[in-house]
Amino acid sequence: MGVGNMYAKGMILYNSKAGQNDIQHDIGVAVGILSEKIEELTIVKGSKPGDLERISYERGEEVDILFVMGGDGTVHECVNGLARLTNSPLVAILPNGTCNDFARSLQLPLTVAEACVVALRRNKKIVDIGFVNGRVFTNFVGIGLITKVSENIDEGMKEVTGSLSYLLSALKSAKEADPFQYNLKTASEHLEGEAVMIVAMNGHYIGTTELPFEDMYLDDGKLNVFIVKEGGMSIFLEWLQRKNPFIQEVENENIVMMKTSTLKIQTDDKMLVDTDGEIYLKTPLNIGVSSKPLTFITDL
C-alpha cells in the first residue's frame, strides 16, 4: 500500500464512449491531483462493451486503488469484473455520468476534482453488492416502469438536461406503464398479484433523487424492495420529486415495502430487467446480497 500516506499503485479506468462531460479534461484534473499521492498511476480506457469488466478482472489485483471514472453504467461494468477477484482493490468512484446514483449513496462529491481529494483522505467503507442471475449490481435491479424509464431516456436530451432527463422520462413512462402479473418469494414471504414496478434497492438514489426512507443502508446485508401497484404509481413519482425526502411515510396498500437478503421473482411473460440503468437481463430473477462485499472510498 505504498509508504506514508501514499498509494503504491493506482489505475484510472474509464469508458471513452461514455459521459456527458469532457472526459479528457477530467482525466487531466484527476492526474494532477492524484499523482502527488500515488507512486505509480496508470490510465486505461475501454472502448467497447465488456472492456471495463475485462480490464477490472484482469488487472484489478495489480493495484491498491482503482479509480472508476464515469456514471452508474461504468461502475456497474467494473464491479462485475471486480466481484470475481479474490483480492479486489479499494474502489474510488470519480463521477462523470448523468445521475451518479451510487456515488450519491456513498455521499461522494459530484465533481472529479473533489472526488479525487476525498479519495486521498482514505475514508473507506465495506459495501454490500447485490447479485442477480449470475451478475452483480451496486444500486438497484428492477422491472416494469423503471425499465421503461431507462428505455425512454432521450440521449440527445440527456446531453443537455442531465439528470432532469431522468425525471422527464419517468413522467412520460408513467403514462405508458403496463401492469404485469408477478410471483415473488423471500425466505419468509410469498406474494403474488399485479404491479407496474418492482425494484430491489441496494443504494439510496434513483434518478438523482434519494428515496424517502431512513432504514436504507449500504452495509446491512439486505435489499429494500418496493412493489408498486398501478394505484401507487403517482405516489412513487411524488417521492422522486419531493424536496424533503424524510417526511414520515404513511402506509399505502398500493405500495408494498420490505427488507430481505434474497428474493425470487417470476412473471407471467418474460420481462426486460434494469440493473443500474443497464438493460440486458430478463425474468425470472434470482436476487440477493453477495457474500463478497467490496470496499469503496466514501465521504460518509
PDB file of N, CA and C in Angstrom, residues 213 232 235 239 247-257:
ATOM      1  N   PHE A 213     -36.661   7.135   2.855  1.00  0.00           N
ATOM      2  CA  PHE A 213     -36.684   6.189   3.971  1.00  0.00           C
ATOM      3  C   PHE A 213     -35.356   6.223   4.703  1.00  0.00           C
ATOM      4  N   GLY A 232     -50.374   2.999  -6.990  1.00  0.00           N
ATOM      5  CA  GLY A 232     -49.297   3.622  -6.234  1.00  0.00           C
ATOM      6  C   GLY A 232     -48.276   4.347  -7.086  1.00  0.00           C
ATOM      7  N   ILE A 235     -47.806   8.024  -6.348  1.00  0.00           N
ATOM      8  CA  ILE A 235     -47.134   8.222  -5.065  1.00  0.00           C
ATOM      9  C   ILE A 235     -45.628   8.062  -5.232  1.00  0.00           C
ATOM     10  N   TRP A 239     -42.524  10.771  -4.633  1.00  0.00           N
ATOM     11  CA  TRP A 239     -41.289  10.613  -3.878  1.00  0.00           C
ATOM     12  C   TRP A 239     -40.093  11.149  -4.658  1.00  0.00           C
ATOM     13  N   ILE A 247     -39.870  12.980   5.149  1.00  0.00           N
ATOM     14  CA  ILE A 247     -41.173  13.125   5.768  1.00  0.00           C
ATOM     15  C   ILE A 247     -41.683  11.715   6.090  1.00  0.00           C
ATOM     16  N   GLN A 248     -42.277  11.530   7.256  1.00  0.00           N
ATOM     17  CA  GLN A 248     -42.761  10.202   7.649  1.00  0.00           C
ATOM     18  C   GLN A 248     -43.808   9.691   6.656  1.00  0.00           C
ATOM     19  N   GLU A 249     -43.562   8.492   6.133  1.00  0.00           N
ATOM     20  CA  GLU A 249     -44.491   7.909   5.159  1.00  0.00           C
ATOM     21  C   GLU A 249     -45.675   7.259   5.868  1.00  0.00           C
ATOM     22  N   VAL A 250     -46.838   7.357   5.257  1.00  0.00           N
ATOM     23  CA  VAL A 250     -47.991   6.613   5.754  1.00  0.00           C
ATOM     24  C   VAL A 250     -48.123   5.355   4.919  1.00  0.00           C
ATOM     25  N   GLU A 251     -48.623   4.299   5.528  1.00  0.00           N
ATOM     26  CA  GLU A 251     -48.782   3.044   4.799  1.00  0.00           C
ATOM     27  C   GLU A 251     -49.792   3.219   3.683  1.00  0.00           C
ATOM     28  N   ASN A 252     -49.501   2.579   2.555  1.00  0.00           N
ATOM     29  CA  ASN A 252     -50.388   2.662   1.407  1.00  0.00           C
ATOM     30  C   ASN A 252     -50.518   1.268   0.814  1.00  0.00           C
ATOM     31  N   GLU A 253     -51.750   0.829   0.617  1.00  0.00           N
ATOM     32  CA  GLU A 253     -51.976  -0.536   0.131  1.00  0.00           C
ATOM     33  C   GLU A 253     -51.462  -0.738  -1.287  1.00  0.00           C
ATOM     34  N   ASN A 254     -51.160   0.354  -1.986  1.00  0.00           N
ATOM     35  CA  ASN A 254     -50.697   0.252  -3.373  1.00  0.00           C
ATOM     36  C   ASN A 254     -49.182   0.195  -3.514  1.00  0.00           C
ATOM     37  N   ILE A 255     -48.475   0.285  -2.406  1.00  0.00           N
ATOM     38  CA  ILE A 255     -47.018   0.126  -2.429  1.00  0.00           C
ATOM     39  C   ILE A 255     -46.619  -0.796  -1.285  1.00  0.00           C
ATOM     40  N   VAL A 256     -46.020  -1.929  -1.615  1.00  0.00           N
ATOM     41  CA  VAL A 256     -45.544  -2.894  -0.626  1.00  0.00           C
ATOM     42  C   VAL A 256     -44.043  -2.688  -0.455  1.00  0.00           C
ATOM     43  N   MET A 257     -43.590  -2.563   0.787  1.00  0.00           N
ATOM     44  CA  MET A 257     -42.168  -2.374   1.077  1.00  0.00           C
ATOM     45  C   MET A 257     -41.687  -3.463   2.017  1.00  0.00           C
TER      46      MET A 257
END
